[in-house]
Amino acid sequence: MANRNELVARDESYGSSSEEEEDDRTVEVEAGYTEVDDDESSSSGEQANEVDEEVDEEDDDGEEEEDEDDDDDDDEDEPRLKYTRIVDLPPTLFSSDPLSAFLAHEQFLVFATHGGTLHITTPDLKPIRTYRAHSASILSLSTDGTVIASASLDGRVVIASVTDAKDISASDFLRPVHAVSLDPGFQATRTFVSGGTACSLIMSEKGWLGRQSDTSLFHGEGPIDATDWTGDIILAMNDSGIHLYHAPTRSRISRIALPKDAPRADLYRPRISWISPSRFLVGWAYSIWIIKVIKTGETKDSKDNNSLLPIVSERKSEVETILSIDGLVSGVLRYDDESLLILTYNPPPSPTEDTPRPLALTPEIRLVSPTSGEEFSADQLSLRGYERLGANDYHLGVWNGTKSLDRKFYVLSARDGVIATERDENDKFDWLIEKKKYEEAWEMSQTLVDDARRRDIGIRWVESLIDAENWREAGAVLKRVLGATPVPPASDTDEEESDLEKSLREEWERWAWVFVTGGRVADIASYLPVSSPELSSVIYEMVLGYYLTNDKEQLYKFLDKWPIEIFDAKSIIVLMENKLKEEDDRKLRQNIAKLYVSIGNPNAAILHLLHIQDPAAIELIRDQHLLLSMLPSIPEILTINLTFEELESAPVSIIREKSAEAVDLVVEGRLELLPEKVVEQVMKSGMEVMAFLYLERLKEIDGFAAQGFADLQVNLYAEYDRSKLLDFLKKSNSYNLEKASEICERREYIPELVYILGKTGENKKALMLTINKLQDVDQAITFAKSQDDKDLWTDLLDYSMDKPKFIRALLEQAGTAIDPITLVRRISEGMQIEGLKPALQRILHEYELTLSIAHGAAMILNGEVEGYSEKLRRGRARGVKFEIEGLEQFKLSDTLIQFSCGHVFSERGLLSKSSSASDDEDVWLGGGMPTAIKSVAQKVTHLAFIREKLRSKECPTCVEERAKSRL
């Protein structure tokens, strides 16, 4: 429920104390429409908010009504705004040339008059420029931040620069223009929309050669009373309702009709304000619409025969709320996320014989919920001349301010204007202290008062909560209040606490004893500080003792949260162990163990943990390296995660999984606690299964350390996990074959016994066991393959000749180990062998496939050999071109020879260096040499001769150079 506030201007009264105060209004919202109920039977508390303080002096029931006043003070709403009259504008404004329109921009303000003049000022009302643009009343203004568009009853739209007097243009529409809106991108498009008594919404834009082109978006639905253009949405209002257009396609999005009982649209000017790029407000007569524009995705042609415009379905409008207001809306703005700021005009009452021409009531500034319509506050503004003004004579605008300046709301009439601003922090703070609203006062005091003053306000807040028996909240507030004062960290040389820290500690201890003596330990315990300042250890011990008796779960939380240094842990341990004598509690033992660890006694902690089989003991033993000292408790450690029933009857896989962590711990400590001692201790306790799992893991981690236990492992594998016995026998060489054979024979573990017999060379016995005991031909064949013994194959064939099943298996699986032809020939005539034909077909197919693969491989090999041979032949037949330095020293008929080092010699000169020359040399070098070598045979013979002579000959030049270097 809102309060009616009487407002008095700073320089003079512009609000009167009327004796006839209006009743509070309750606004109810149903189905998007608002109904207003007058509550004539409002309570005395509500009336006290509306009338002057003189009512208190007229009350006769002092004590009772004082209590009511106190309750009213608690419920009283804080004033939201403060007002200052505008006095810095030109003297003609509001007097000889009344205000007709107003526009607020972040960089400037525009005041337009009925005489057609525009006054442009800065936000702090310093003049920028004044010019007369029209000969009649200006009804609408629009700007893109660079230019200002004005529409007037003289039928013209004038667009002028904010600063440049020469930059001005006018468009004459020959009929009064009520509204104009610039394209947000006007500097690029030079486009605007306007409308008026011509009943058309006109879009004007610059065409070719700078000529203006006018397009009618719609016509004939009544005079246009208001327009707005934001983003790509154009709004227009007339008698038929609110029209939304999509600017890029010039298509109508939707039309929102007015209520049936709405007054004529031209009587009251619509007021438009955007909340966000997709939501806007429309205030018109006694209603406020909150409308949302939604993107939907596609464009469709209109199916409405009454409209020639396409419907743009990628946009649609949705009326979120319609609020009914008990006053004519002369302006509406978004105040914050939870409220709207509304300027309302209250029409004169109906004429009577005594007052044939009644005066209008004062306008009001209201804050209203946009969802529920609830009125938060209402201020009556007594502006000059309000008695003779109408709803269209008022204007509401907002300047959103800057980082250093607060926003301002401009409330203007034709004759006067005020600036509304939010009350500053000092105003709010003093009001809160006066009303004993200590919580809010403390919250906002951080930047207003010093730490001591703020702490004092907080203590008063705590006292008020305790007076109200709200101990729990008082404890939380005490932490906030005393914790809000930062304590500078002490240096290493500071041994004594600072004055501030001492003051905070004493305050904390005083309040702690208040809570303790009041029996409210639970309400303060979680808020006690543990450092800066640290309180007396007695206080912490009292809290822990209280929870040990009353709430052990809370005790455990505080033991986890509080540092061990702030209380005497040994005293608490004694109390907790005494409590164990009354009842054995698992969590209590766990927390005792934590305390023992904290004070450096992990052995005592482990005893408690092993008692309750807590796996935390494993990590503690590992971290503290206590395995050696835990030898007597090794069985308990290994079975810490197992129940007695699981140890006795659970499958080995379950026991292995649950004991894995403990087994790993003991295996990891094999250098600290020798495996021999572990196995001895475990076997002594009768837990053979744990010995098995320990040795199994030990072999995986350190096979060398497990070698001495191979015979024991064979027995344990046979007992607890036969599936892994054969693999162990294959991988280990440390067990005794005779003992292993006895174990397997005693237990009739045939596959394992077969392997051992094969390992000892008793292949035939192993084969017979496989055939006779297992009747497994596949395993027999596998065994024969693994031994690679022809005699074994012979034995297998001899045994199989009267067994069709074995013969078929040999045909299918023996492969190349035996000759299938030999096998087939040994089959007795007339023997019925199921599946013989498919087996023979498979053998033939495999041989055929083998031959095909061999033939293909031979062809590939031959092709590659031919290719490489041809490449070699071409390489040998190809000449090699090389450059020769000093060619002039040789004859043209000489055969030249070049070594790999690069030196070149003639054939005659090189061979003449030899100490001896044979007859063959004379054949080539002497007179018998033919004058020219022409045939291929001669060339080949010549080349072979040269190669033979030079087979072991080095370059003479290189030989001489090496000899010189040695000298």
Short mmCIF file of C-alpha atoms in Angstrom, two decimals, residues 660-853:
data_model
loop_
_atom_site.label_atom_id
_atom_site.label_comp_id
_atom_site.label_asym_id
_atom_site.label_seq_id
_atom_site.Cartn_x
_atom_site.Cartn_y
_atom_site.Cartn_z
CA ALA A 660 42.47 -54.48 -3.20
CA GLU A 661 43.40 -51.22 -1.48
CA ALA A 662 44.64 -52.92 1.69
CA VAL A 663 46.56 -55.56 -0.25
CA ASP A 664 48.23 -52.85 -2.35
CA LEU A 665 49.26 -51.06 0.85
CA VAL A 666 51.00 -54.14 2.25
CA VAL A 667 52.58 -55.02 -1.11
CA GLU A 668 53.88 -51.48 -1.53
CA GLY A 669 55.55 -51.80 1.88
CA ARG A 670 57.36 -55.08 1.01
CA LEU A 671 60.75 -53.45 1.64
CA GLU A 672 59.55 -52.14 4.98
CA LEU A 673 57.64 -55.25 6.05
CA LEU A 674 59.12 -58.40 4.45
CA PRO A 675 56.71 -60.72 2.60
CA GLU A 676 57.86 -63.70 4.70
CA LYS A 677 56.60 -62.00 7.87
CA VAL A 678 53.35 -60.95 6.23
CA VAL A 679 52.62 -64.47 4.94
CA GLU A 680 53.52 -66.01 8.28
CA GLN A 681 51.24 -63.64 10.17
CA VAL A 682 48.33 -64.13 7.78
CA MET A 683 48.65 -67.93 7.62
CA LYS A 684 48.87 -68.02 11.40
CA SER A 685 45.52 -66.21 11.60
CA GLY A 686 43.94 -68.83 9.32
CA MET A 687 43.21 -66.37 6.49
CA GLU A 688 44.64 -68.40 3.61
CA VAL A 689 42.52 -66.51 1.10
CA MET A 690 44.20 -63.24 2.12
CA ALA A 691 47.62 -64.91 1.79
CA PHE A 692 46.58 -65.98 -1.71
CA LEU A 693 45.50 -62.44 -2.70
CA TYR A 694 48.62 -60.91 -1.16
CA LEU A 695 50.97 -63.26 -3.03
CA GLU A 696 49.01 -62.85 -6.24
CA ARG A 697 49.43 -59.07 -6.10
CA LEU A 698 53.05 -59.38 -4.96
CA LYS A 699 53.88 -61.48 -8.06
CA GLU A 700 52.25 -58.84 -10.32
CA ILE A 701 54.26 -56.02 -8.75
CA ASP A 702 57.54 -57.78 -7.91
CA GLY A 703 57.89 -61.28 -9.32
CA PHE A 704 61.33 -61.72 -7.80
CA ALA A 705 60.02 -61.11 -4.28
CA ALA A 706 57.31 -63.76 -4.83
CA GLN A 707 59.59 -66.53 -6.16
CA GLY A 708 60.04 -68.17 -2.78
CA PHE A 709 56.28 -68.71 -2.44
CA ALA A 710 55.68 -70.49 -5.79
CA ASP A 711 54.80 -73.88 -4.27
CA LEU A 712 52.43 -72.21 -1.80
CA GLN A 713 50.88 -70.25 -4.62
CA VAL A 714 50.24 -73.41 -6.66
CA ASN A 715 48.30 -74.79 -3.73
CA LEU A 716 46.47 -71.46 -3.14
CA TYR A 717 45.58 -71.05 -6.82
CA ALA A 718 44.24 -74.63 -6.83
CA GLU A 719 42.15 -73.80 -3.77
CA TYR A 720 40.86 -70.31 -4.51
CA ASP A 721 41.16 -69.48 -8.20
CA ARG A 722 41.71 -72.49 -10.43
CA SER A 723 40.98 -70.39 -13.55
CA LYS A 724 44.37 -68.70 -13.10
CA LEU A 725 46.30 -71.83 -12.09
CA LEU A 726 47.26 -72.92 -15.60
CA ASP A 727 48.44 -69.44 -16.51
CA PHE A 728 50.54 -69.36 -13.33
CA LEU A 729 52.06 -72.77 -14.16
CA LYS A 730 52.98 -71.52 -17.62
CA LYS A 731 54.55 -68.25 -16.47
CA SER A 732 56.37 -69.38 -13.34
CA ASN A 733 59.51 -71.49 -13.23
CA SER A 734 59.96 -71.42 -9.46
CA TYR A 735 57.57 -74.14 -8.33
CA ASN A 736 58.38 -77.80 -7.80
CA LEU A 737 56.97 -79.81 -10.74
CA GLU A 738 56.54 -82.96 -8.67
CA LYS A 739 54.58 -81.14 -5.94
CA ALA A 740 52.51 -79.29 -8.52
CA SER A 741 51.78 -82.57 -10.31
CA GLU A 742 50.66 -84.16 -7.04
CA ILE A 743 48.33 -81.24 -6.28
CA CYS A 744 46.77 -81.35 -9.74
CA GLU A 745 46.48 -85.14 -9.79
CA ARG A 746 44.89 -85.16 -6.33
CA ARG A 747 42.36 -82.55 -7.37
CA GLU A 748 41.96 -84.11 -10.86
CA TYR A 749 42.87 -80.86 -12.58
CA ILE A 750 43.52 -82.56 -15.95
CA PRO A 751 44.44 -79.54 -18.17
CA GLU A 752 46.94 -78.33 -15.59
CA LEU A 753 48.30 -81.88 -15.12
CA VAL A 754 48.64 -82.29 -18.91
CA TYR A 755 50.72 -79.11 -19.03
CA ILE A 756 53.01 -80.30 -16.22
CA LEU A 757 53.46 -83.72 -17.86
CA GLY A 758 54.32 -82.05 -21.13
CA LYS A 759 56.82 -79.86 -19.31
CA THR A 760 58.46 -82.98 -17.77
CA GLY A 761 58.59 -84.78 -21.13
CA GLU A 762 55.80 -87.25 -20.48
CA ASN A 763 54.03 -86.24 -23.68
CA LYS A 764 52.32 -89.53 -24.41
CA LYS A 765 50.86 -89.72 -20.91
CA ALA A 766 49.68 -86.15 -21.22
CA LEU A 767 48.08 -86.91 -24.59
CA MET A 768 46.32 -89.97 -23.26
CA LEU A 769 44.99 -87.98 -20.30
CA THR A 770 43.61 -85.38 -22.69
CA ILE A 771 41.97 -88.04 -24.86
CA ASN A 772 40.75 -90.41 -22.19
CA LYS A 773 39.88 -88.05 -19.34
CA LEU A 774 38.81 -84.95 -21.17
CA GLN A 775 37.64 -86.54 -24.43
CA ASP A 776 38.70 -83.21 -25.97
CA VAL A 777 40.11 -83.75 -29.46
CA ASP A 778 40.65 -80.02 -29.93
CA GLN A 779 42.86 -79.79 -26.86
CA ALA A 780 44.69 -82.98 -27.93
CA ILE A 781 45.46 -81.46 -31.32
CA THR A 782 46.56 -78.22 -29.69
CA PHE A 783 48.85 -80.15 -27.34
CA ALA A 784 50.36 -82.14 -30.24
CA LYS A 785 51.02 -78.92 -32.15
CA SER A 786 52.68 -77.30 -29.16
CA GLN A 787 55.06 -80.28 -28.66
CA ASP A 788 55.96 -80.61 -32.36
CA ASP A 789 56.62 -84.35 -31.90
CA LYS A 790 56.03 -86.69 -34.90
CA ASP A 791 55.65 -89.69 -32.65
CA LEU A 792 52.94 -87.82 -30.73
CA TRP A 793 51.07 -87.22 -33.98
CA THR A 794 51.45 -90.89 -34.83
CA ASP A 795 49.96 -91.87 -31.48
CA LEU A 796 47.13 -89.44 -31.98
CA LEU A 797 46.42 -90.82 -35.49
CA ASP A 798 46.52 -94.39 -34.22
CA TYR A 799 44.08 -93.58 -31.46
CA SER A 800 41.76 -91.62 -33.76
CA MET A 801 41.34 -94.06 -36.70
CA ASP A 802 38.31 -95.75 -35.18
CA LYS A 803 36.76 -92.50 -33.91
CA PRO A 804 34.95 -90.51 -36.65
CA LYS A 805 34.72 -87.43 -34.44
CA PHE A 806 38.49 -87.36 -33.96
CA ILE A 807 39.15 -87.95 -37.70
CA ARG A 808 36.96 -85.06 -38.66
CA ALA A 809 38.66 -82.78 -36.10
CA LEU A 810 42.08 -83.80 -37.44
CA LEU A 811 41.01 -82.99 -40.99
CA GLU A 812 39.67 -79.57 -39.93
CA GLN A 813 42.37 -78.44 -37.49
CA ALA A 814 45.62 -80.28 -38.08
CA GLY A 815 46.47 -78.09 -41.05
CA THR A 816 50.02 -78.60 -42.28
CA ALA A 817 51.11 -80.51 -39.17
CA ILE A 818 50.10 -83.80 -40.85
CA ASP A 819 49.62 -84.82 -44.46
CA PRO A 820 45.84 -84.92 -45.11
CA ILE A 821 46.34 -87.48 -47.88
CA THR A 822 48.02 -89.84 -45.44
CA LEU A 823 45.17 -89.25 -43.01
CA VAL A 824 42.52 -89.93 -45.65
CA ARG A 825 44.25 -93.10 -46.84
CA ARG A 826 44.24 -94.45 -43.26
CA ILE A 827 40.47 -94.09 -42.94
CA SER A 828 38.81 -97.50 -42.97
CA GLU A 829 36.55 -98.29 -45.85
CA GLY A 830 32.91 -97.92 -45.05
CA MET A 831 33.47 -95.77 -41.96
CA GLN A 832 30.69 -93.23 -41.51
CA ILE A 833 32.18 -89.82 -40.67
CA GLU A 834 29.71 -87.01 -40.18
CA GLY A 835 30.82 -83.84 -41.97
CA LEU A 836 33.58 -85.61 -43.95
CA LYS A 837 32.61 -84.11 -47.26
CA PRO A 838 32.67 -80.46 -46.02
CA ALA A 839 35.99 -81.18 -44.30
CA LEU A 840 37.54 -82.55 -47.49
CA GLN A 841 36.10 -79.67 -49.51
CA ARG A 842 37.63 -77.26 -47.05
CA ILE A 843 41.05 -78.98 -47.32
CA LEU A 844 40.90 -78.89 -51.13
CA HIS A 845 39.80 -75.29 -51.07
CA GLU A 846 42.64 -74.34 -48.74
CA TYR A 847 45.19 -76.13 -50.97
CA GLU A 848 43.76 -74.49 -54.05
CA LEU A 849 43.90 -71.13 -52.30
CA THR A 850 47.51 -71.81 -51.25
CA LEU A 851 48.51 -72.68 -54.83
CA SER A 852 46.75 -69.58 -56.14
CA ILE A 853 48.55 -67.38 -53.66
#
